[in-house]
Coordinates of C-alpha atoms in Angstrom, one line a residue:
Chain A
M535 CA 19.7 -3.7 49.1
N536 CA 16.5 -2.7 50.9
P537 CA 13.9 -2.5 48.3
H538 CA 12.4 0.5 49.8
A539 CA 15.9 2.3 49.6
K540 CA 16.3 1.3 46.2
L541 CA 13.2 2.9 45.2
I542 CA 13.9 6.1 47.0
S543 CA 17.4 6.2 45.2
T544 CA 15.9 5.3 41.8
M545 CA 13.2 7.9 42.4
S546 CA 15.5 10.6 43.5
L547 CA 17.8 10.2 40.4
I548 CA 15.0 10.3 38.0
M549 CA 13.7 13.5 39.9
G550 CA 17.1 15.2 40.3
T551 CA 17.9 14.5 36.4
S552 CA 14.4 16.0 35.6
I553 CA 14.5 18.9 37.6
T554 CA 18.0 20.0 36.2
M555 CA 17.0 19.2 32.7
S556 CA 13.7 21.2 32.8
S557 CA 15.1 24.2 35.0
N558 CA 15.7 27.5 33.7
H559 CA 17.1 29.1 37.1
W560 CA 20.6 28.2 38.3
I561 CA 19.4 27.5 41.8
L562 CA 16.9 24.7 40.7
A563 CA 19.5 23.4 38.3
W564 CA 22.0 23.1 41.1
T565 CA 19.2 21.3 43.5
G566 CA 18.7 18.8 40.8
L567 CA 22.6 18.1 40.6
E568 CA 22.8 17.8 44.5
V569 CA 19.7 15.5 44.5
N570 CA 21.3 13.3 41.9
T571 CA 24.7 13.2 43.9
L572 CA 23.3 12.2 47.0
A573 CA 20.8 9.6 45.3
I574 CA 23.8 7.8 43.7
I575 CA 26.0 7.5 46.8
P576 CA 23.9 4.6 48.2
L577 CA 24.1 2.7 44.9
I578 CA 27.8 3.1 44.6
S579 CA 28.4 2.1 48.1
K580 CA 25.8 -0.6 48.2
S581 CA 28.3 -3.5 48.6
H582 CA 30.2 -2.0 51.3
H583 CA 33.4 -3.2 50.1
P584 CA 36.3 -0.9 51.1
R585 CA 36.9 0.1 47.5
A586 CA 33.1 0.9 46.9
I587 CA 33.2 3.0 50.0
E588 CA 36.3 4.8 48.6
A589 CA 34.7 5.3 45.3
A590 CA 31.6 6.6 47.0
I591 CA 33.8 9.2 49.1
K592 CA 35.7 10.3 45.8
Y593 CA 32.4 10.7 43.9
F594 CA 30.9 12.7 46.7
L595 CA 33.8 15.1 47.2
T596 CA 34.2 15.7 43.3
Q597 CA 30.6 16.2 42.6
S598 CA 30.3 18.4 45.8
T599 CA 33.1 20.6 44.6
A600 CA 31.7 20.9 41.1
S601 CA 28.3 21.7 42.5
A602 CA 29.6 24.5 44.8
L603 CA 31.7 25.9 41.9
I604 CA 28.5 25.8 39.7
L605 CA 26.5 27.9 42.4
F606 CA 29.5 30.2 42.8
S607 CA 29.5 30.9 39.0
S608 CA 25.7 31.4 39.1
L609 CA 26.0 33.9 42.1
T610 CA 28.9 35.8 40.4
N611 CA 26.8 36.1 37.3
A612 CA 23.6 37.1 39.1
W613 CA 25.8 39.6 41.1
S614 CA 27.3 41.4 37.9
T615 CA 24.5 41.0 35.5
G616 CA 21.5 40.2 37.9
Q617 CA 20.4 37.3 35.5
W618 CA 19.5 33.9 37.1
D619 CA 18.6 32.4 33.8
I620 CA 20.8 29.6 32.7
T621 CA 21.0 30.7 29.2
Q622 CA 22.0 34.4 30.2
L623 CA 25.6 33.7 31.5
N624 CA 27.4 36.6 30.5
N625 CA 30.0 37.3 33.1
P626 CA 33.4 35.8 31.9
T627 CA 34.6 34.6 35.2
S628 CA 31.1 32.8 35.8
C629 CA 31.7 31.2 32.3
L630 CA 35.2 30.1 33.3
L631 CA 34.0 28.8 36.5
L632 CA 31.0 27.0 35.0
T633 CA 33.1 25.3 32.5
M634 CA 35.6 24.2 35.0
A635 CA 32.5 23.0 37.0
I636 CA 31.1 20.9 34.2
A637 CA 34.4 19.5 33.3
I638 CA 34.7 18.1 37.0
K639 CA 31.2 16.7 36.8
L640 CA 31.5 14.9 33.4
G641 CA 35.1 13.9 34.2
L642 CA 36.9 15.8 31.3
V643 CA 40.6 16.2 31.3
P644 CA 42.4 17.3 33.5
F645 CA 39.5 16.5 36.0
H646 CA 39.0 13.0 34.9
F647 CA 41.1 11.3 37.7
W648 CA 38.2 10.4 39.6
F649 CA 36.0 8.7 37.0
P650 CA 38.0 5.3 36.3
E651 CA 38.3 4.9 40.0
V652 CA 34.8 5.4 40.9
L653 CA 33.5 3.2 38.0
Q654 CA 35.9 0.5 39.1
G655 CA 34.5 0.7 42.8
S656 CA 31.0 0.5 41.5
S657 CA 28.8 -2.5 40.4
M658 CA 28.3 -2.8 36.7
T659 CA 24.7 -1.4 36.9
T660 CA 25.8 1.7 39.1
A661 CA 28.7 2.1 36.6
L662 CA 26.2 2.3 33.7
L663 CA 24.2 4.9 35.6
L664 CA 27.4 7.0 36.3
S665 CA 28.4 6.8 32.5
T666 CA 24.9 7.6 31.1
L667 CA 22.2 9.3 33.3
M668 CA 24.4 11.2 35.6
K669 CA 26.1 12.9 32.7
L670 CA 22.7 14.1 31.3
P671 CA 22.2 17.1 33.8
P672 CA 25.7 18.7 33.2
I673 CA 25.5 17.9 29.4
T674 CA 22.3 19.8 29.6
L675 CA 23.7 22.7 31.6
L676 CA 26.4 22.9 29.1
F677 CA 24.2 22.9 26.1
M678 CA 21.9 25.8 27.5
S679 CA 25.0 27.8 28.3
S680 CA 27.1 26.7 25.3
Q681 CA 26.9 30.2 23.5
S682 CA 28.7 32.0 26.2
L683 CA 31.5 29.7 26.7
N684 CA 35.1 30.1 25.7
P685 CA 35.8 28.2 22.6
A686 CA 39.5 27.8 23.0
L687 CA 39.1 26.3 26.5
L688 CA 36.4 23.8 25.3
T689 CA 38.5 22.9 22.4
T690 CA 41.5 22.4 24.7
L691 CA 39.3 20.4 26.9
A692 CA 38.0 18.3 24.1
I693 CA 41.5 17.4 22.5
S694 CA 43.0 16.4 25.8
S695 CA 40.2 14.3 26.8
A696 CA 40.3 12.4 23.4
L697 CA 44.2 12.1 24.0
V698 CA 44.0 10.9 27.5
G699 CA 40.9 8.8 27.0
G700 CA 42.6 6.9 24.2
W701 CA 46.2 6.8 25.8
M702 CA 45.2 5.7 29.2
G703 CA 42.7 3.1 27.9
L704 CA 45.6 1.3 26.1
N705 CA 46.6 -1.0 28.9
Q706 CA 43.5 -1.4 31.1
T707 CA 42.6 -4.7 31.9
Q708 CA 39.4 -4.0 34.0
T709 CA 36.4 -3.7 31.8
R710 CA 34.9 -1.0 33.8
K711 CA 37.9 1.2 33.6
I712 CA 38.1 0.5 29.8
L713 CA 34.5 1.9 29.6
A714 CA 35.5 4.7 31.7
F715 CA 38.3 5.8 29.5
S716 CA 36.0 5.2 26.4
S717 CA 33.6 7.6 28.2
I718 CA 36.2 10.4 28.7
S719 CA 37.3 10.1 25.1
H720 CA 33.8 10.2 23.8
L721 CA 33.2 13.3 26.0
G722 CA 35.8 15.1 24.2
W723 CA 34.0 14.8 20.9
M724 CA 30.8 16.0 22.6
I725 CA 32.6 19.0 23.8
A726 CA 34.4 19.6 20.7
I727 CA 31.2 20.4 18.7
I728 CA 29.1 22.1 21.5
I729 CA 30.1 25.6 20.4
Y730 CA 29.3 25.2 16.9
D731 CA 26.4 22.9 16.9
P732 CA 25.0 21.8 20.3
H733 CA 22.4 19.7 18.9
L734 CA 25.1 17.5 17.5
T735 CA 26.6 17.1 21.2
I736 CA 23.0 15.9 22.2
L737 CA 23.0 13.4 19.3
T738 CA 26.4 12.2 20.3
F739 CA 25.7 11.9 23.7
A740 CA 22.4 9.7 22.7
L741 CA 24.3 7.5 20.6
Y742 CA 27.2 7.0 23.1
S743 CA 24.6 6.4 25.8
L744 CA 23.0 3.5 23.5
M745 CA 26.4 2.2 22.7
T746 CA 27.7 2.1 26.3
T747 CA 24.4 0.7 27.8
T748 CA 24.6 -2.3 25.3
M749 CA 28.3 -2.8 26.5
F750 CA 27.5 -2.6 30.1
L751 CA 24.3 -4.8 29.9
S752 CA 26.5 -7.3 27.9
L753 CA 29.1 -7.3 30.4
T754 CA 26.8 -8.0 33.2
Q755 CA 25.1 -10.7 31.6
I756 CA 28.2 -12.6 31.0
K757 CA 29.9 -11.3 34.5
V758 CA 32.9 -10.1 32.8
L759 CA 34.9 -7.6 35.2
K760 CA 38.2 -8.4 33.6
L761 CA 39.4 -9.1 30.2
S762 CA 40.8 -12.7 30.7
T763 CA 37.2 -13.6 31.7
M764 CA 36.1 -12.5 28.4
L765 CA 37.9 -15.2 26.6
I766 CA 35.7 -17.8 27.7
S767 CA 32.3 -16.1 27.3
W768 CA 31.8 -17.4 23.8
T769 CA 31.0 -21.0 24.9
K770 CA 28.1 -20.1 26.6
T771 CA 26.7 -17.1 24.6
P772 CA 28.1 -17.1 21.2
M773 CA 25.6 -14.8 19.8
L774 CA 26.0 -12.2 22.6
N775 CA 29.7 -12.3 22.0
A776 CA 29.3 -11.6 18.5
T777 CA 27.0 -8.6 19.0
M778 CA 29.3 -7.5 21.8
M779 CA 32.3 -7.4 19.3
L780 CA 30.1 -5.3 16.9
A781 CA 29.0 -3.0 19.7
L782 CA 32.6 -2.5 20.6
L783 CA 33.6 -1.8 17.0
S784 CA 30.6 0.6 17.1
L785 CA 32.0 2.3 20.1
A786 CA 35.2 2.7 18.3
G787 CA 33.3 4.4 15.5
L788 CA 34.0 2.1 12.7
P789 CA 31.9 2.4 9.6
P790 CA 29.0 1.0 8.8
L791 CA 28.1 0.8 12.5
T792 CA 26.3 3.3 14.4
G793 CA 29.1 4.7 16.3
F794 CA 30.6 6.3 13.0
M795 CA 27.6 8.6 12.5
P796 CA 28.5 11.2 15.4
K797 CA 32.0 11.1 14.5
W798 CA 31.4 11.8 10.8
L799 CA 28.9 14.6 11.5
I800 CA 31.3 16.1 14.0
I801 CA 34.3 15.9 11.7
Q802 CA 32.0 17.6 8.9
E803 CA 30.7 20.2 11.0
L804 CA 34.2 21.0 12.2
T805 CA 35.7 21.4 9.0
K806 CA 32.7 23.7 7.9
Q807 CA 33.6 25.8 10.7
G808 CA 37.1 26.1 9.6
M809 CA 38.5 23.9 12.6
T810 CA 40.3 21.5 10.3
P811 CA 43.3 21.1 12.6
T812 CA 41.1 20.4 15.3
A813 CA 39.2 17.7 13.5
T814 CA 42.3 16.0 12.4
T815 CA 43.7 16.0 15.7
I816 CA 40.6 14.6 17.4
T817 CA 40.2 11.8 14.6
L818 CA 43.8 10.7 14.9
L819 CA 43.7 10.6 18.5
S820 CA 40.4 8.5 18.3
L821 CA 42.7 5.9 16.6
L822 CA 44.3 4.9 19.9
G823 CA 40.6 4.1 21.4
L824 CA 40.1 2.0 17.9
F825 CA 43.3 0.1 18.8
F826 CA 42.3 -1.2 22.0
Y827 CA 38.6 -1.7 21.1
L828 CA 40.0 -4.0 18.2
R829 CA 42.3 -5.7 20.5
L830 CA 39.4 -6.2 23.0
A831 CA 37.2 -7.5 20.0
Y832 CA 39.8 -9.8 18.8
H833 CA 40.5 -11.4 22.1
S834 CA 37.1 -11.9 23.0
T835 CA 35.7 -13.3 19.7
I836 CA 38.4 -14.3 17.4
M837 CA 40.8 -16.1 19.8
L838 CA 39.4 -19.6 19.7
P839 CA 40.8 -22.9 20.7
P840 CA 43.4 -24.6 20.6
N841 CA 44.7 -21.8 22.6
S842 CA 44.4 -22.4 26.4
S843 CA 42.0 -20.1 28.5
N844 CA 43.0 -19.1 31.9
H845 CA 39.6 -19.4 33.5
M846 CA 37.0 -22.1 34.3
K847 CA 34.2 -21.9 31.8
L848 CA 30.9 -20.3 32.9
W849 CA 28.4 -22.7 33.9
R850 CA 25.4 -20.3 33.1
T851 CA 24.7 -16.7 32.8
N852 CA 22.1 -14.6 34.5
K853 CA 19.3 -15.1 32.0
A854 CA 18.8 -17.1 28.9
S855 CA 17.8 -14.3 26.8
N856 CA 17.8 -10.7 27.5
T857 CA 15.4 -8.5 25.4
P858 CA 16.6 -5.0 26.3
T859 CA 20.2 -6.1 25.4
A860 CA 19.0 -7.6 21.9
I861 CA 17.3 -4.4 21.3
L862 CA 20.1 -2.1 22.2
S863 CA 22.6 -4.3 20.5
T864 CA 20.7 -4.0 17.2
L865 CA 20.3 -0.3 17.5
S866 CA 23.9 0.1 18.5
I867 CA 25.2 -1.7 15.3
S868 CA 22.5 -0.7 12.6
L869 CA 21.6 2.8 13.0
L870 CA 23.9 4.3 10.4
P871 CA 21.6 4.1 7.3
M872 CA 19.1 6.2 9.3
T873 CA 21.3 9.1 9.7
P874 CA 19.2 11.7 7.8
L875 CA 16.1 10.7 10.1
I876 CA 18.0 10.9 13.3
T877 CA 19.6 14.3 12.3
T878 CA 16.2 15.8 11.8
M879 CA 15.1 14.6 15.3
F880 CA 17.9 16.5 17.1
Chain B
M896 CA 54.8 39.2 66.6
A897 CA 57.0 37.0 64.7
V898 CA 60.2 38.7 66.0
A899 CA 58.9 38.2 69.7
V900 CA 58.6 34.5 68.8
M901 CA 61.9 34.1 67.3
F902 CA 63.4 36.0 70.3
L903 CA 61.8 33.9 72.7
N904 CA 62.6 30.8 70.8
N905 CA 66.3 31.6 70.5
A906 CA 66.3 32.4 74.1
C907 CA 65.1 29.0 75.0
L908 CA 66.9 26.9 72.4
R909 CA 69.6 25.7 74.7
G910 CA 67.2 25.1 77.4
R911 CA 64.9 22.6 75.7
C912 CA 63.7 20.9 78.8
C913 CA 62.2 24.3 80.3
R914 CA 60.5 25.2 76.7
H915 CA 57.9 22.7 76.9
K916 CA 56.9 23.7 80.6
V917 CA 57.0 27.4 79.7
L918 CA 56.6 28.1 76.1
Q919 CA 54.5 25.3 74.8
P920 CA 51.3 26.2 76.9
L921 CA 51.9 29.8 76.1
L922 CA 52.6 30.0 72.6
G923 CA 51.5 26.5 71.4
T924 CA 51.6 26.4 67.6
F925 CA 53.5 29.6 67.3
C926 CA 56.6 27.8 68.7
A927 CA 57.2 26.3 65.3
D928 CA 60.7 25.1 66.1
S929 CA 61.8 22.2 64.1
M930 CA 63.2 20.6 67.1
S931 CA 59.8 20.0 68.6
K932 CA 56.5 18.7 67.2
C933 CA 53.9 21.1 67.9
Y934 CA 51.2 18.2 68.7
S935 CA 53.2 16.1 70.9
S936 CA 56.7 16.1 72.7
Y937 CA 56.5 12.3 73.5
R938 CA 59.1 10.3 71.8
R939 CA 58.5 6.4 71.6
P940 CA 61.3 4.7 73.5
G941 CA 62.3 2.8 70.2
S942 CA 62.6 5.9 68.1
Q943 CA 65.8 7.7 67.5
P944 CA 65.7 11.4 68.7
E945 CA 65.7 13.8 65.9
V946 CA 69.1 15.6 66.0
T947 CA 69.1 17.6 62.8
P948 CA 66.3 19.7 61.7
S949 CA 64.4 18.3 58.5
W950 CA 65.3 21.2 56.6
R951 CA 69.1 20.5 57.0
N952 CA 68.5 17.1 55.4
I953 CA 67.6 18.8 52.2
D954 CA 70.5 18.5 49.5
F955 CA 70.4 21.9 47.6
S956 CA 73.1 20.7 45.1
F957 CA 72.1 21.9 41.8
K958 CA 74.0 19.1 40.0
K959 CA 72.4 16.4 41.9
G960 CA 69.0 17.9 41.2
I961 CA 69.8 17.7 37.3
N962 CA 71.0 14.0 37.7
A963 CA 67.9 13.2 39.6
L964 CA 65.6 15.0 36.9
K965 CA 67.6 13.0 34.2
T966 CA 67.0 9.6 36.1
Q967 CA 63.3 10.4 36.5
L968 CA 63.0 11.4 33.0
S969 CA 64.6 8.1 31.7
L970 CA 62.1 6.3 34.0
L971 CA 59.3 8.0 32.2
K972 CA 60.5 7.3 29.0
K973 CA 60.9 3.5 30.0
E974 CA 57.1 3.7 31.4
T975 CA 56.1 5.1 28.0
K976 CA 57.5 2.4 26.2
D977 CA 56.1 0.0 28.4
H978 CA 52.9 1.5 28.0
L979 CA 53.0 1.1 24.5
T980 CA 54.0 -2.5 24.5
G981 CA 51.1 -3.9 27.0
P982 CA 50.1 -4.4 30.5
D983 CA 53.1 -4.3 32.9
G984 CA 55.4 -3.9 30.0
H985 CA 54.6 -7.3 28.4
S986 CA 52.4 -7.9 25.2
F987 CA 48.8 -8.2 25.6
S988 CA 48.6 -11.9 24.7
H989 CA 51.4 -12.5 27.3
Y990 CA 48.8 -11.0 29.8
M991 CA 45.9 -12.8 28.7
L992 CA 47.5 -16.3 28.6
E993 CA 49.8 -16.0 31.8
Q994 CA 49.1 -18.7 34.5
T995 CA 52.0 -18.2 36.7
K996 CA 54.2 -15.1 37.6
V997 CA 57.2 -14.7 39.8
M998 CA 56.9 -11.7 41.6
W999 CA 59.7 -11.5 44.0
V1000 CA 62.9 -13.7 43.8
F1001 CA 66.1 -13.5 46.0
R1002 CA 69.4 -14.0 44.3
C1003 CA 71.2 -10.8 45.0
Q1004 CA 71.4 -7.9 47.3
E1005 CA 69.3 -5.7 45.1
D1006 CA 66.5 -8.2 45.6
L1007 CA 66.8 -7.9 49.4
N1008 CA 66.8 -4.2 49.0
K1009 CA 63.3 -4.1 47.8
W1010 CA 62.1 -5.3 51.3
V1011 CA 62.0 -3.8 54.7
I1012 CA 62.4 -5.4 57.9
S1013 CA 60.9 -4.1 61.3
S1014 CA 60.2 -5.4 64.7
D1015 CA 58.8 -4.3 67.9
V1016 CA 62.0 -2.1 68.5
E1017 CA 60.1 0.6 67.1
I1018 CA 57.5 0.6 70.0
G1019 CA 60.6 -0.2 72.4
G1020 CA 60.6 -4.0 72.4
K1021 CA 63.5 -6.1 72.3
S1022 CA 63.1 -8.5 69.4
E1023 CA 65.7 -8.6 66.7
V1024 CA 65.4 -9.4 63.0
Y1025 CA 67.8 -9.5 60.1
L1026 CA 67.7 -10.1 56.4
K1027 CA 70.3 -11.7 54.5
L1028 CA 70.9 -13.8 51.2
G1029 CA 70.9 -17.7 52.0
R1030 CA 73.2 -20.2 51.0
N1031 CA 74.8 -19.9 47.4
N1032 CA 72.6 -16.8 47.1
Q1033 CA 69.5 -18.8 46.7
G1034 CA 66.8 -17.5 48.6
A1035 CA 66.5 -15.0 51.5
M1036 CA 66.9 -15.7 55.0
L1037 CA 64.8 -13.8 57.4
Y1038 CA 66.3 -14.4 61.0
G1039 CA 66.2 -13.0 64.4
I1040 CA 65.1 -13.4 67.9
L1041 CA 61.5 -12.7 69.1
N1042 CA 61.2 -11.3 72.5
T1043 CA 57.7 -10.7 74.0
E1044 CA 58.9 -8.7 76.8
V1045 CA 56.6 -5.6 76.9
P1046 CA 58.3 -2.0 76.9
R1047 CA 57.9 -0.2 80.1
D1048 CA 56.2 2.8 78.8
G1049 CA 52.9 2.5 80.7
E1050 CA 50.8 2.3 77.6
T1051 CA 52.0 -0.8 75.6
K1052 CA 50.3 -4.0 76.5
Y1053 CA 51.7 -6.5 74.0
S1054 CA 55.0 -6.8 72.3
G1055 CA 56.9 -9.4 70.2
Y1056 CA 56.7 -9.2 66.5
C1057 CA 58.9 -9.1 63.5
S1058 CA 58.1 -8.5 60.1
M1059 CA 59.4 -8.3 56.5
R1060 CA 57.5 -6.3 53.9
A1061 CA 58.1 -5.5 50.2
K1062 CA 58.5 -1.8 49.3
P1063 CA 55.7 -0.6 47.3
A1064 CA 56.4 -0.1 43.6
V1065 CA 57.3 3.5 42.6
G1066 CA 57.3 4.9 39.2
S1067 CA 58.8 8.0 37.7
F1068 CA 58.5 11.2 39.8
A1069 CA 57.7 9.1 42.9
R1070 CA 54.3 8.1 41.9
K1071 CA 52.8 5.1 43.5
K1072 CA 52.4 2.0 41.0
Y1073 CA 50.3 -1.0 41.9
Y1074 CA 50.2 -4.6 41.0
D1075 CA 47.5 -6.1 38.9
W1076 CA 47.0 -9.5 40.2
S1077 CA 43.5 -10.2 38.9
N1078 CA 44.6 -13.0 36.4
F1079 CA 45.7 -15.0 39.4
N1080 CA 43.8 -16.6 42.2
S1081 CA 46.5 -18.0 44.5
L1082 CA 49.8 -16.8 46.3
Y1083 CA 52.6 -19.4 45.6
L1084 CA 55.4 -19.2 48.0
R1085 CA 58.6 -21.5 48.2
V1086 CA 59.8 -21.3 51.8
R1087 CA 61.7 -23.3 54.4
G1088 CA 60.6 -22.3 57.8
D1089 CA 61.3 -23.7 61.4
G1090 CA 57.9 -24.7 62.2
R1091 CA 56.5 -21.4 63.3
P1092 CA 53.2 -20.1 62.1
W1093 CA 53.7 -16.8 59.9
M1094 CA 50.9 -14.4 58.7
V1095 CA 50.9 -13.1 55.3
N1096 CA 49.7 -9.6 54.9
I1097 CA 48.4 -7.9 51.6
Y1098 CA 48.1 -4.2 51.7
T1099 CA 45.9 -2.6 49.0
D1100 CA 46.9 1.0 49.8
P1101 CA 43.7 2.7 49.9
Y1102 CA 43.3 6.5 48.7
F1103 CA 41.8 7.7 52.1
S1104 CA 43.3 7.7 55.4
H1105 CA 40.3 6.2 57.2
Q1106 CA 41.4 3.0 55.5
K1107 CA 45.0 2.9 55.7
D1108 CA 45.1 0.3 58.5
D1109 CA 43.2 -2.1 56.4
L1110 CA 45.2 -5.3 55.5
Y1111 CA 44.2 -8.6 54.1
N1112 CA 45.9 -11.4 56.1
Y1113 CA 46.2 -15.2 56.1
F1114 CA 48.3 -17.7 58.0
M1115 CA 51.2 -19.6 56.6
F1116 CA 52.1 -22.6 58.9
T1117 CA 55.7 -23.8 58.1
R1118 CA 57.3 -27.1 58.7
G1119 CA 60.6 -27.5 60.4
G1120 CA 62.6 -28.1 57.4
P1121 CA 65.2 -29.7 56.0
Y1122 CA 63.0 -29.7 52.8
W1123 CA 61.5 -26.8 51.0
E1124 CA 57.9 -26.6 50.9
E1125 CA 55.7 -25.0 48.2
I1126 CA 52.7 -23.2 49.9
K1127 CA 49.6 -22.0 47.9
I1128 CA 47.3 -19.7 49.6
P1129 CA 44.4 -18.7 47.6
F1130 CA 43.3 -15.2 47.8
S1131 CA 39.9 -16.3 48.6
K1132 CA 41.0 -17.3 52.1
F1133 CA 42.4 -13.8 53.0
F1134 CA 40.4 -12.0 55.5
L1135 CA 40.2 -8.2 56.1
S1136 CA 41.5 -6.6 59.4
S1137 CA 42.3 -3.2 60.3
R1138 CA 44.7 -2.2 62.8
G1139 CA 45.2 -6.0 63.6
R1140 CA 41.6 -6.6 64.3
V1141 CA 39.6 -8.8 62.3
Q1142 CA 36.6 -7.0 60.8
D1143 CA 33.0 -8.2 61.2
D1144 CA 32.0 -7.1 57.7
Q1145 CA 34.2 -9.4 55.7
H1146 CA 35.1 -8.7 52.0
P1147 CA 37.2 -10.6 49.4
I1148 CA 40.5 -8.8 48.4
W1149 CA 40.2 -7.1 45.0
L1150 CA 43.5 -7.8 43.2
D1151 CA 43.5 -5.1 40.7
K1152 CA 45.4 -2.5 43.0
I1153 CA 47.9 -4.4 45.2
S1154 CA 50.5 -2.4 46.9
T1155 CA 52.7 -4.5 49.1
L1156 CA 53.1 -8.0 50.3
G1157 CA 54.5 -8.8 54.1
F1158 CA 55.3 -11.6 56.4
T1159 CA 54.6 -11.2 60.3
L1160 CA 55.7 -13.4 63.1
G1161 CA 54.0 -13.0 66.1
D1162 CA 53.2 -16.1 67.8
K1163 CA 54.1 -15.1 71.5
V1164 CA 56.8 -17.5 71.6
D1165 CA 60.1 -16.1 72.7
G1166 CA 63.2 -17.6 71.0
P1167 CA 65.1 -17.6 67.7
F1168 CA 63.2 -17.9 64.3
Q1169 CA 64.3 -18.2 60.7
L1170 CA 62.4 -18.3 57.6
E1171 CA 64.0 -18.9 54.1
I1172 CA 62.1 -17.7 51.1
D1173 CA 63.0 -18.9 47.7
F1174 CA 60.6 -16.9 45.5
I1175 CA 57.2 -15.6 45.8
G1176 CA 54.9 -16.0 42.8
L1177 CA 51.3 -16.0 41.7
L1178 CA 49.4 -18.9 40.5
N1179 CA 46.1 -19.2 38.6
D1180 CA 45.0 -22.5 40.2
R1181 CA 42.1 -23.8 37.9
A1182 CA 41.1 -26.2 40.5
H1183 CA 40.2 -23.8 43.0
T1184 CA 36.6 -22.1 42.5
E1185 CA 36.0 -20.6 45.7
E1186 CA 35.2 -17.0 45.4
F1187 CA 35.2 -16.0 49.3
A1188 CA 35.6 -18.2 52.1
Y1189 CA 33.9 -16.3 54.8
E1190 CA 30.3 -15.0 55.3
T1191 CA 29.0 -15.8 52.0
Y1192 CA 25.6 -16.3 53.3
E1193 CA 22.9 -13.4 53.4
R1194 CA 23.1 -11.8 56.8
N1195 CA 19.7 -10.2 56.7
P1196 CA 17.6 -12.4 54.6
R1197 CA 14.2 -11.1 53.4
I1198 CA 11.7 -13.3 54.6

């Protein structure tokens, strides 16, 4: 990509995210969302492959619809209450519209159909941005308006996202789609707790971003786009394979890895709030995700010769060593003992 | 207004020939009669005239509806079981270790029903194409006569093609299903041709209609027989075309969402043709390391 275009896109992404996160007025927040949408379109369609163009169009249509709904929600709220402040969303219709709009933006069930397709059509780096950075502004808006939103609706969205994310991820063979469904499932956990403890949502999002970034960077380094390629990656980068397996298990929420922390805290908070059936349901549904993460981890690391592999072995990877991946892998595996410190930060 | 439209419509129903001259320019889209298309009254020479209105083709039988629902629910149940088993209903280790796969095999009439044949008759041409089971029910025979005579409709310039295309896979409740061929890198065909060059087409069924004419093609040159030949076509050789025109901006085919496969004959040679196909399969050829055969150089290098 032209370096100037890349610079403009990157700066626009940062600017759009900053605008939305720092705004108190709905119009400014909407502006930031639109800047973000427009900035990422050239990144998604960079390769000009028909599937990449398709992904870019799908992304644009869904995000524009959601932005229009956000604007409409803020307008109806301003019309009925005279308030443009994001934290003063009092009109029930506005709250409903905003919830739907944020669900579309984030890819929550039942508005999740675009997310795996868009991720599959993008490159690994763009998919990473779509899964982490592009979710930050909508989560911020949800965080700021969480006290006005309908708890029953949010709980329904959360449980259905955990269910669909786990169920649909079961038979995926493309790594980006697997991570897309993992994202949907994790978003379910984040939304489940936002009414009761919004700071836990932010903590979950931060840790999810950490673990997902580790996975994406690891997969980019060994150029794994589908599962069968993962079988031969251990020959060239055995250490990366081992850390990738642990990062996968961390994403699954297995103790004593980092990913267990948000799940534990969310279950604890839900139980304290008397939402034990919700906590039980969402925990059981996360077992689906655990199943396919374990299967991935097994097939990538534990399946060793003399079984035959389907692919030519990788000659070389991108770089000999990758410092950010190493740091992020360490963090995504070993942060659980620091839970008391981390919870005070959020 | 609606009553006036209905009255006018009924009055001219028998005189269909004058309706287009009088009513169409006056009322345009208000004449929503099922006998005429609002956007065009032209019918292609090869297409059949629409005798029955479309709403008459709907079967309002309650019992048939219940049976159809039962069929779809049983399909859904099977899909759920396959989903729990693994990708495509096979176990996960089967998927990870498979190196060959037979996609289509021709042994009975049901196998032939999964394919659709077509020719230039649909644009008014005179080619003929037929599909039947081969000798001893081993293989399918696609045969016919190619005729390059152009239909005299004033707009068609070329004619003379015959094709055979697989029907897209359909799940429960008529949902589209796609094939995941990402584990393989070559198409494997066991055919016996007549020396004519065929074109193999792969359709990936894009979401938006802008790309609905996109097709990935490659050639299949057959020998005259009498021996069967096994043709391997790597997926890296397939080039992108749209409405039959090879695109300047070429991209490799992505194998995770394949809809249909087809064979087309259009070599501009009048006369009979015959192609026997035993099976169509997929292969992971470890000796083939090419990723894409076309335009792999950087077109606008930064100096």
